C-alpha cells in the first residue's frame, strides 16, 4: 500500500510545484538557458494545464506536495503526439513508487485525450528518470521533436500509446 496520493493540480498548489521545479532542476544541472525551469508556466501550472488536452498532477504525501508531472500537446508537433512535461520529484518522493504511479497516470490521461504517442525530453545525468522511462516503454530518439524551446536537453524519448 502506498502512502502518497496522486491528484490533479489545484491553483493553491502553484507555489509548491514552482518550488519543486526550481529545486530539482538545478540538482541535475538543468538551470541554465534552454531548460524548462525558465518556462513562463512554472509559476502558474494549474492555469497552464487547464487548457484542452492537457493535465498536470501532483504527488501529495502527508498533506505536502512532493512532486508532479503532466501531459500536453507537443508544441510544434503532430496533433497525435503529447509531451510528458515537468515531471519532477523532491528526494522524499523518490524510491517510493511515485514515479511509476505518476507515469501510469499521465499515460492513461494521454490516451483519454486521444494521443497516439508520448514524447519527452531530458538531460544526461538524469539516469534514474531515464531508467523509469525505459521501464515504461519509451525508446530513445536521435533528435528532438516539435518546438519546445528546451534546446539544452540532450536526450529524447518516444512511446506509442
Coordinates of N, CA, C and O in Angstrom, one line a residue:
X1 N 0.8 -1.2 0.0 CA 0.0 0.0 0.0 C 0.9 1.2 0.0 O 1.9 1.3 0.7
X2 N 0.5 2.2 -0.8 CA 1.3 3.5 -0.9 C 0.8 4.4 0.2 O -0.4 4.4 0.6
X3 N 1.7 5.3 0.5 CA 1.3 6.4 1.5 C 1.4 7.7 0.8 O 1.7 8.7 1.4
X4 N 1.1 7.8 -0.5 CA 1.0 9.0 -1.2 C -0.2 9.0 -2.1 O -0.8 8.0 -2.4
X5 N -0.6 10.2 -2.5 CA -1.8 10.4 -3.3 C -1.4 11.2 -4.6 O -0.6 12.1 -4.5
X6 N -1.9 10.7 -5.7 CA -1.7 11.5 -7.0 C -3.0 12.1 -7.3 O -4.0 11.4 -7.4
X7 N -3.1 13.4 -7.5 CA -4.3 14.1 -7.8 C -4.1 15.2 -8.7 O -2.9 15.7 -8.9
X8 N -5.1 15.7 -9.4 CA -5.0 16.9 -10.3 C -4.5 18.1 -9.5 O -4.9 18.3 -8.4
X9 N -3.7 18.9 -10.2 CA -3.2 20.1 -9.6 C -4.3 21.1 -9.3 O -5.3 21.1 -10.0
X10 N -4.2 21.8 -8.2 CA -5.2 22.9 -7.9 C -4.4 24.2 -7.9 O -3.2 24.2 -7.7
X11 N -5.1 25.3 -8.0 CA -4.5 26.6 -8.0 C -3.6 26.8 -6.8 O -2.5 27.4 -6.9
X12 N -4.0 26.3 -5.6 CA -3.2 26.5 -4.4 C -1.9 25.7 -4.4 O -1.1 26.0 -3.6
X13 N -1.7 24.8 -5.4 CA -0.5 24.0 -5.5 C 0.6 24.8 -6.3 O 1.7 24.3 -6.3
X14 N 0.2 25.9 -6.9 CA 1.2 26.5 -7.8 C 2.5 26.9 -7.1 O 3.6 26.6 -7.7
X15 N 2.5 27.5 -5.9 CA 3.8 27.8 -5.3 C 4.6 26.6 -5.0 O 5.9 26.6 -5.2
X16 N 4.0 25.5 -4.5 CA 4.7 24.3 -4.2 C 5.3 23.6 -5.4 O 6.5 23.2 -5.4
X17 N 4.6 23.6 -6.5 CA 5.1 23.0 -7.8 C 6.2 23.8 -8.3 O 7.2 23.3 -8.8
X18 N 6.1 25.1 -8.3 CA 7.1 26.0 -8.8 C 8.4 25.8 -8.0 O 9.5 25.7 -8.5
X19 N 8.2 25.7 -6.7 CA 9.4 25.4 -5.8 C 10.0 24.1 -6.1 O 11.3 24.0 -6.1
X20 N 9.3 23.0 -6.4 CA 9.8 21.7 -6.7 C 10.6 21.8 -8.0 O 11.8 21.3 -8.1
X21 N 10.1 22.4 -9.0 CA 10.8 22.6 -10.3 C 12.1 23.3 -10.1 O 13.1 22.9 -10.6
X22 N 12.0 24.4 -9.3 CA 13.2 25.3 -9.1 C 14.2 24.6 -8.2 O 15.4 25.1 -8.1
X23 N 13.8 23.6 -7.4 CA 14.7 22.9 -6.5 C 15.4 21.7 -7.2 O 16.6 21.5 -7.1
X24 N 14.6 21.0 -7.9 CA 15.0 19.7 -8.5 C 15.9 20.0 -9.8 O 16.9 19.3 -10.0
X25 N 15.5 20.9 -10.7 CA 16.2 21.0 -11.9 C 17.7 21.4 -11.7 O 18.6 20.8 -12.3
X26 N 18.0 22.4 -10.8 CA 19.4 22.7 -10.6 C 20.2 21.5 -10.0 O 21.4 21.4 -10.2
X27 N 19.5 20.6 -9.3 CA 20.2 19.5 -8.7 C 20.8 18.6 -9.8 O 21.8 18.0 -9.6
X28 N 20.3 18.7 -11.0 CA 20.8 17.9 -12.1 C 21.4 18.8 -13.2 O 21.6 18.4 -14.3
X29 N 21.8 20.1 -12.8 CA 22.4 21.0 -13.7 C 21.6 21.6 -14.8 O 22.0 22.1 -15.8
X30 N 20.3 21.5 -14.6 CA 19.3 22.0 -15.6 C 18.7 23.4 -15.2 O 17.5 23.6 -15.2
X31 N 19.6 24.3 -15.0 CA 19.1 25.6 -14.6 C 19.6 26.7 -15.5 O 19.3 27.9 -15.3
X32 N 20.3 26.4 -16.5 CA 20.7 27.4 -17.5 C 19.7 27.7 -18.6 O 18.6 27.2 -18.5
X33 N 20.1 28.4 -19.6 CA 19.2 28.7 -20.7 C 18.8 27.4 -21.4 O 19.6 26.5 -21.5
X34 N 17.6 27.4 -21.9 CA 17.1 26.3 -22.7 C 16.5 25.1 -21.9 O 16.3 24.1 -22.4
X35 N 16.3 25.4 -20.6 CA 15.6 24.4 -19.8 C 14.3 24.9 -19.3 O 14.0 26.1 -19.2
X36 N 13.4 23.9 -19.0 CA 12.0 24.2 -18.6 C 11.9 25.0 -17.3 O 10.8 25.6 -17.1
X37 N 12.9 25.1 -16.5 CA 12.9 25.9 -15.3 C 12.6 27.4 -15.7 O 12.0 28.1 -14.8
X38 N 12.8 27.8 -16.9 CA 12.6 29.2 -17.3 C 11.3 29.4 -18.0 O 11.0 30.5 -18.4
X39 N 10.5 28.3 -18.2 CA 9.2 28.4 -18.9 C 8.3 29.4 -18.1 O 8.2 29.3 -16.9
X40 N 7.5 30.2 -18.8 CA 6.6 31.1 -18.2 C 5.6 30.4 -17.3 O 5.1 30.9 -16.3
X41 N 5.2 29.2 -17.7 CA 4.1 28.4 -17.0 C 4.5 28.0 -15.6 O 3.7 27.6 -14.8
X42 N 5.8 28.0 -15.2 CA 6.3 27.4 -14.0 C 5.5 28.1 -12.8 O 5.2 27.4 -11.8
X43 N 5.2 29.3 -12.8 CA 4.5 30.0 -11.7 C 3.0 29.8 -11.8 O 2.3 30.2 -10.8
X44 N 2.5 29.3 -12.8 CA 1.1 29.1 -13.0 C 0.7 27.8 -13.6 O 0.0 27.8 -14.6
X45 N 1.2 26.7 -13.0 CA 1.0 25.4 -13.6 C -0.5 25.0 -13.7 O -0.9 24.4 -14.6
X46 N -1.3 25.3 -12.7 CA -2.7 25.0 -12.7 C -3.4 25.6 -13.9 O -4.1 24.9 -14.6
X47 N -3.1 26.9 -14.1 CA -3.7 27.6 -15.2 C -3.2 27.0 -16.6 O -4.0 26.8 -17.5
X48 N -1.9 26.8 -16.6 CA -1.3 26.3 -17.9 C -1.8 25.0 -18.3 O -2.0 24.7 -19.5
X49 N -2.1 24.1 -17.4 CA -2.6 22.8 -17.7 C -4.1 22.6 -17.7 O -4.6 21.5 -17.8
X50 N -4.8 23.8 -17.6 CA -6.3 23.8 -17.7 C -6.7 23.8 -19.1 O -7.9 23.8 -19.4
X51 N -5.7 24.0 -20.0 CA -6.0 24.0 -21.5 C -6.5 22.7 -22.0 O -6.2 21.7 -21.4
X52 N -7.1 22.7 -23.2 CA -7.6 21.4 -23.8 C -6.5 20.4 -24.0 O -5.4 20.8 -24.3
X53 N -6.8 19.2 -23.7 CA -5.9 18.0 -23.9 C -4.6 18.1 -23.1 O -3.6 17.6 -23.4
X54 N -4.7 18.8 -22.0 CA -3.6 19.0 -21.0 C -4.0 18.5 -19.6 O -5.2 18.6 -19.3
X55 N -3.1 18.1 -18.8 CA -3.4 17.7 -17.5 C -2.1 17.7 -16.7 O -1.0 17.4 -17.2
X56 N -2.1 18.2 -15.4 CA -1.0 18.1 -14.5 C -1.4 17.6 -13.2 O -2.5 17.9 -12.7
X57 N -0.6 16.7 -12.6 CA -0.9 16.0 -11.4 C 0.2 16.3 -10.4 O 1.3 16.5 -10.7
X58 N -0.2 16.3 -9.1 CA 0.8 16.4 -8.0 C 0.8 15.1 -7.2 O -0.2 14.4 -7.2
X59 N 2.0 14.9 -6.6 CA 2.1 13.8 -5.6 C 2.1 14.4 -4.3 O 2.8 15.4 -4.0
X60 N 1.1 14.0 -3.5 CA 1.0 14.5 -2.1 C 1.3 13.4 -1.1 O 0.8 12.3 -1.3
X61 N 2.0 13.7 -0.1 CA 2.3 12.7 1.0 C 2.2 13.5 2.3 O 2.9 14.5 2.5
X62 N 1.4 12.9 3.2 CA 1.2 13.5 4.5 C 0.8 15.0 4.3 O 1.2 15.9 5.1
X63 N 0.0 15.3 3.3 CA -0.5 16.7 3.1 C 0.4 17.6 2.5 O 0.1 18.8 2.3
X64 N 1.6 17.2 2.0 CA 2.6 18.0 1.4 C 2.8 17.6 0.0 O 3.0 16.4 -0.3
X65 N 2.8 18.6 -1.0 CA 3.1 18.3 -2.4 C 4.6 18.1 -2.5 O 5.4 18.9 -2.1
X66 N 5.0 16.9 -3.0 CA 6.4 16.5 -3.1 C 6.8 16.2 -4.5 O 8.0 15.7 -4.8
X67 N 5.9 16.3 -5.5 CA 6.3 16.0 -6.9 C 5.1 16.3 -7.8 O 4.0 16.7 -7.4
X68 N 5.4 16.2 -9.1 CA 4.4 16.5 -10.1 C 4.8 16.0 -11.5 O 6.0 15.7 -11.7
X69 N 3.8 16.0 -12.3 CA 4.1 15.6 -13.7 C 2.8 15.8 -14.5 O 1.7 15.8 -14.0
X70 N 3.0 16.0 -15.8 CA 1.8 16.2 -16.7 C 2.0 15.9 -18.1 O 3.1 15.6 -18.5
X71 N 1.0 16.1 -18.9 CA 1.0 16.0 -20.3 C 0.3 17.1 -21.0 O -0.6 17.8 -20.4
X72 N 0.7 17.4 -22.2 CA 0.1 18.5 -23.0 C 0.5 18.2 -24.5 O 1.5 17.5 -24.7
X73 N -0.3 18.8 -25.4 CA 0.1 18.6 -26.8 C 1.6 19.1 -27.0 O 2.0 20.1 -26.4
X74 N 2.3 18.3 -27.8 CA 3.7 18.7 -28.1 C 3.7 20.0 -29.0 O 3.1 20.0 -30.1
X75 N 4.3 21.0 -28.4 CA 4.4 22.3 -29.1 C 5.1 22.1 -30.5 O 6.1 21.5 -30.6
X76 N 4.4 22.6 -31.5 CA 5.0 22.5 -32.9 C 5.0 21.0 -33.4 O 5.7 20.8 -34.4
X77 N 4.3 20.2 -32.8 CA 4.3 18.8 -33.2 C 3.0 18.3 -33.8 O 2.0 19.1 -33.8
X78 N 2.9 17.1 -34.2 CA 1.7 16.5 -34.7 C 0.6 16.4 -33.7 O 0.9 16.2 -32.5
X79 N -0.6 16.5 -34.1 CA -1.7 16.5 -33.1 C -1.9 15.2 -32.4 O -2.5 15.2 -31.3
X80 N -1.3 14.2 -32.9 CA -1.4 12.9 -32.2 C -0.3 12.6 -31.2 O -0.3 11.6 -30.6
X81 N 0.6 13.6 -31.0 CA 1.7 13.5 -30.1 C 1.6 14.4 -28.9 O 1.4 15.6 -29.1
X82 N 1.7 13.9 -27.7 CA 1.7 14.7 -26.5 C 3.1 14.7 -26.0 O 4.0 13.9 -26.4
X83 N 3.4 15.5 -25.0 CA 4.7 15.6 -24.4 C 4.5 15.3 -22.9 O 3.6 15.9 -22.3
X84 N 5.3 14.5 -22.3 CA 5.3 14.3 -20.9 C 6.1 15.5 -20.4 O 7.3 15.7 -20.8
X85 N 5.5 16.3 -19.5 CA 6.2 17.6 -19.1 C 6.3 17.7 -17.6 O 5.5 17.4 -16.8
X86 N 7.4 18.3 -17.3 CA 7.7 18.8 -15.9 C 7.4 17.8 -14.9 O 6.7 18.0 -13.9
X87 N 8.0 16.6 -15.1 CA 7.8 15.5 -14.1 C 9.1 15.5 -13.2 O 10.1 15.1 -13.6
X88 N 8.9 16.1 -12.0 CA 10.0 16.3 -11.0 C 9.5 15.9 -9.6 O 8.4 16.1 -9.3
X89 N 10.4 15.3 -8.9 CA 10.1 14.8 -7.6 C 11.2 15.2 -6.6 O 12.4 15.1 -6.9
X90 N 10.8 15.7 -5.4 CA 11.7 16.0 -4.3 C 12.3 14.7 -3.8 O 11.7 13.6 -4.1
X91 N 13.5 14.7 -3.2 CA 14.1 13.5 -2.7 C 13.1 12.6 -1.9 O 13.2 11.4 -2.0
X92 N 12.3 13.2 -1.1 CA 11.3 12.3 -0.3 C 10.3 11.6 -1.1 O 9.6 10.7 -0.6
X93 N 10.2 12.0 -2.4 CA 9.2 11.3 -3.3 C 9.9 10.2 -4.1 O 9.2 9.5 -4.8
X94 N 11.2 10.1 -4.0 CA 11.9 9.1 -4.8 C 12.0 7.8 -4.1 O 12.2 7.8 -2.9
X95 N 11.9 6.7 -4.9 CA 12.1 5.4 -4.3 C 10.9 4.9 -3.6 O 11.0 3.8 -2.9
X96 N 9.7 5.5 -3.8 CA 8.5 5.1 -3.1 C 7.4 4.6 -4.1 O 6.3 4.3 -3.7
X97 N 7.8 4.6 -5.3 CA 6.8 4.2 -6.4 C 6.1 5.3 -7.0 O 5.2 5.1 -7.8
X98 N 6.3 6.5 -6.6 CA 5.6 7.7 -7.1 C 5.9 8.0 -8.5 O 5.0 8.3 -9.3
X99 N 7.1 7.7 -9.0 CA 7.4 7.9 -10.4 C 6.7 7.0 -11.3 O 6.1 7.5 -12.3
X100 N 6.6 5.7 -11.0 CA 5.9 4.8 -11.8 C 4.4 5.1 -11.8 O 3.7 5.1 -12.8
X101 N 3.9 5.4 -10.6 CA 2.4 5.7 -10.5 C 2.1 7.0 -11.3 O 1.1 7.1 -12.0
X102 N 3.0 8.0 -11.2 CA 2.7 9.2 -12.0 C 2.8 8.9 -13.5 O 2.0 9.5 -14.2
X103 N 3.8 8.1 -13.9 CA 3.9 7.8 -15.3 C 2.6 7.1 -15.8 O 2.1 7.5 -16.9
X104 N 2.1 6.2 -15.1 CA 0.9 5.5 -15.5 C -0.3 6.4 -15.6 O -1.1 6.4 -16.5
X105 N -0.4 7.3 -14.6 CA -1.5 8.3 -14.6 C -1.4 9.2 -15.8 O -2.4 9.5 -16.5
X106 N -0.2 9.7 -16.1 CA 0.0 10.6 -17.3 C -0.3 9.8 -18.6 O -1.0 10.4 -19.5
X107 N 0.2 8.6 -18.7 CA 0.0 7.9 -20.0 C -1.5 7.5 -20.2 O -2.0 7.6 -21.3
X108 N -2.2 7.1 -19.1 CA -3.6 6.9 -19.2 C -4.4 8.1 -19.6 O -5.3 8.1 -20.4
X109 N -4.0 9.3 -19.0 CA -4.6 10.5 -19.4 C -4.4 10.9 -20.8 O -5.3 11.4 -21.5
X110 N -3.1 10.7 -21.3 CA -2.8 10.9 -22.7 C -3.7 10.1 -23.6 O -4.2 10.7 -24.6
X111 N -3.9 8.9 -23.3 CA -4.8 8.0 -24.1 C -6.2 8.6 -24.1 O -6.9 8.6 -25.1
X112 N -6.7 9.0 -22.9 CA -8.0 9.5 -22.8 C -8.2 10.8 -23.7 O -9.3 11.0 -24.2
X113 N -7.1 11.5 -23.8 CA -7.2 12.8 -24.6 C -7.0 12.5 -26.1 O -6.9 13.4 -26.9
X114 N -6.8 11.2 -26.5 CA -6.8 10.9 -27.9 C -5.4 10.9 -28.5 O -5.2 10.8 -29.7
X115 N -4.3 11.0 -27.7 CA -3.0 11.0 -28.2 C -2.6 9.5 -28.6 O -3.0 8.6 -28.0
X116 N -1.7 9.4 -29.6 CA -1.2 8.1 -30.1 C 0.2 7.9 -29.6 O 0.6 6.7 -29.5
X117 N 0.9 8.9 -29.4 CA 2.3 8.8 -28.9 C 2.6 9.8 -27.9 O 2.0 10.9 -27.8
X118 N 3.6 9.5 -27.0 CA 4.0 10.4 -26.0 C 5.5 10.6 -26.1 O 6.3 9.7 -26.2
X119 N 5.9 11.9 -26.2 CA 7.3 12.3 -26.3 C 7.8 12.9 -25.1 O 7.0 13.5 -24.3
X120 N 9.1 12.9 -24.8 CA 9.7 13.6 -23.7 C 11.1 14.0 -24.0 O 11.8 13.3 -24.8
X121 N 11.6 15.0 -23.3 CA 13.0 15.5 -23.4 C 13.6 15.4 -22.0 O 12.9 15.7 -21.0
X122 N 14.8 15.1 -21.9 CA 15.5 15.0 -20.6 C 17.0 15.4 -20.9 O 17.4 15.9 -21.9
X123 N 17.8 15.1 -19.9 CA 19.2 15.5 -19.8 C 20.1 14.4 -19.4 O 19.7 13.6 -18.5
X124 N 21.3 14.3 -20.0 CA 22.3 13.4 -19.5 C 22.5 13.6 -18.0 O 22.5 14.8 -17.5
X125 N 22.6 12.6 -17.2 CA 22.8 12.7 -15.8 C 21.5 12.4 -15.0 O 21.5 12.1 -13.9
X126 N 20.4 12.5 -15.7 CA 19.1 12.2 -15.1 C 18.9 10.7 -15.3 O 17.9 10.2 -15.9
X127 N 19.8 9.9 -14.8 CA 19.8 8.4 -15.0 C 18.6 7.7 -14.5 O 18.0 6.8 -15.1
X128 N 18.2 8.0 -13.3 CA 17.0 7.3 -12.7 C 15.8 7.6 -13.5 O 14.9 6.7 -13.7
X129 N 15.6 8.9 -13.9 CA 14.5 9.2 -14.8 C 14.5 8.4 -16.1 O 13.5 7.9 -16.5
X130 N 15.7 8.3 -16.7 CA 15.8 7.6 -18.0 C 15.5 6.1 -17.8 O 14.8 5.5 -18.7
X131 N 15.9 5.6 -16.7 CA 15.6 4.2 -16.4 C 14.0 4.0 -16.2 O 13.5 3.1 -16.7
X132 N 13.4 5.0 -15.6 CA 11.9 4.9 -15.4 C 11.3 5.0 -16.8 O 10.3 4.2 -17.1
X133 N 11.7 5.9 -17.7 CA 11.1 6.0 -19.0 C 11.3 4.7 -19.8 O 10.3 4.2 -20.4
X134 N 12.4 4.1 -19.7 CA 12.6 2.8 -20.4 C 11.7 1.7 -19.9 O 11.2 0.9 -20.6
X135 N 11.6 1.6 -18.6 CA 10.8 0.6 -17.9 C 9.3 0.8 -18.4 O 8.5 -0.2 -18.4
X136 N 8.9 2.0 -18.7 CA 7.5 2.2 -19.2 C 7.4 2.3 -20.7 O 6.4 2.9 -21.2
X137 N 8.3 1.7 -21.4 CA 8.2 1.5 -22.8 C 8.7 2.6 -23.7 O 8.5 2.6 -24.9
X138 N 9.4 3.6 -23.2 CA 9.9 4.7 -24.0 C 11.2 4.2 -24.7 O 12.0 3.5 -24.1
X139 N 11.4 4.7 -25.9 CA 12.7 4.3 -26.6 C 13.3 5.7 -27.0 O 12.6 6.7 -27.2
X140 N 14.6 5.6 -27.2 CA 15.4 6.8 -27.5 C 15.2 7.2 -28.9 O 15.0 6.4 -29.8
X141 N 15.2 8.5 -29.1 CA 15.2 9.2 -30.4 C 16.6 9.8 -30.6 O 17.2 10.2 -29.6
X142 N 17.0 10.0 -31.8 CA 18.3 10.6 -32.1 C 18.2 12.2 -32.1 O 19.2 12.8 -32.0
X143 N 17.0 12.7 -32.3 CA 16.8 14.2 -32.4 C 15.5 14.6 -31.7 O 14.6 13.8 -31.6
X144 N 15.4 15.9 -31.4 CA 14.2 16.3 -30.8 C 13.1 16.4 -31.7 O 13.3 16.5 -33.0
X145 N 11.8 16.4 -31.2 CA 10.6 16.6 -32.0 C 10.0 17.9 -31.5 O 10.2 18.4 -30.4
X146 N 9.2 18.5 -32.4 CA 8.4 19.7 -32.1 C 9.3 20.9 -31.9 O 10.4 21.0 -32.3
X147 N 8.7 21.9 -31.1 CA 9.4 23.1 -30.9 C 9.3 23.5 -29.4 O 8.7 24.6 -29.2
X148 N 9.8 22.8 -28.5 CA 9.6 23.1 -27.1 C 10.4 24.3 -26.6 O 10.1 24.8 -25.6
X149 N 11.5 24.6 -27.3 CA 12.4 25.7 -26.8 C 13.4 25.2 -25.8 O 14.2 26.0 -25.3
X150 N 13.4 23.9 -25.5 CA 14.3 23.4 -24.5 C 15.6 22.9 -25.2 O 15.9 21.7 -25.2
X151 N 16.3 23.8 -25.8 CA 17.4 23.5 -26.6 C 18.6 22.9 -25.8 O 19.6 22.4 -26.4
X152 N 18.6 23.0 -24.5 CA 19.7 22.4 -23.7 C 19.5 20.9 -23.4 O 20.4 20.3 -22.9
X153 N 18.3 20.4 -23.6 CA 18.0 19.0 -23.4 C 18.8 18.2 -24.4 O 18.9 18.6 -25.6
X154 N 19.3 17.0 -24.0 CA 20.2 16.3 -25.0 C 19.7 14.8 -25.1 O 20.4 14.0 -25.8
X155 N 18.6 14.4 -24.5 CA 18.1 13.1 -24.6 C 16.6 13.2 -24.9 O 15.9 14.0 -24.3
X156 N 16.2 12.3 -25.9 CA 14.8 12.4 -26.4 C 14.2 11.0 -26.5 O 14.9 10.1 -26.9
X157 N 13.0 10.9 -26.0 CA 12.3 9.6 -26.0 C 10.9 9.7 -26.6 O 10.3 10.7 -26.5
X158 N 10.4 8.5 -27.0 CA 9.0 8.4 -27.6 C 8.4 7.1 -27.1 O 9.2 6.1 -26.9
X159 N 7.1 7.1 -27.0 CA 6.4 5.9 -26.7 C 5.1 5.8 -27.4 O 4.4 6.8 -27.5
X160 N 4.7 4.7 -28.0 CA 3.4 4.5 -28.6 C 2.4 4.3 -27.4 O 2.7 3.7 -26.4
X161 N 1.2 4.9 -27.6 CA 0.2 4.7 -26.6 C -0.8 3.7 -27.0 O -1.5 3.2 -26.3

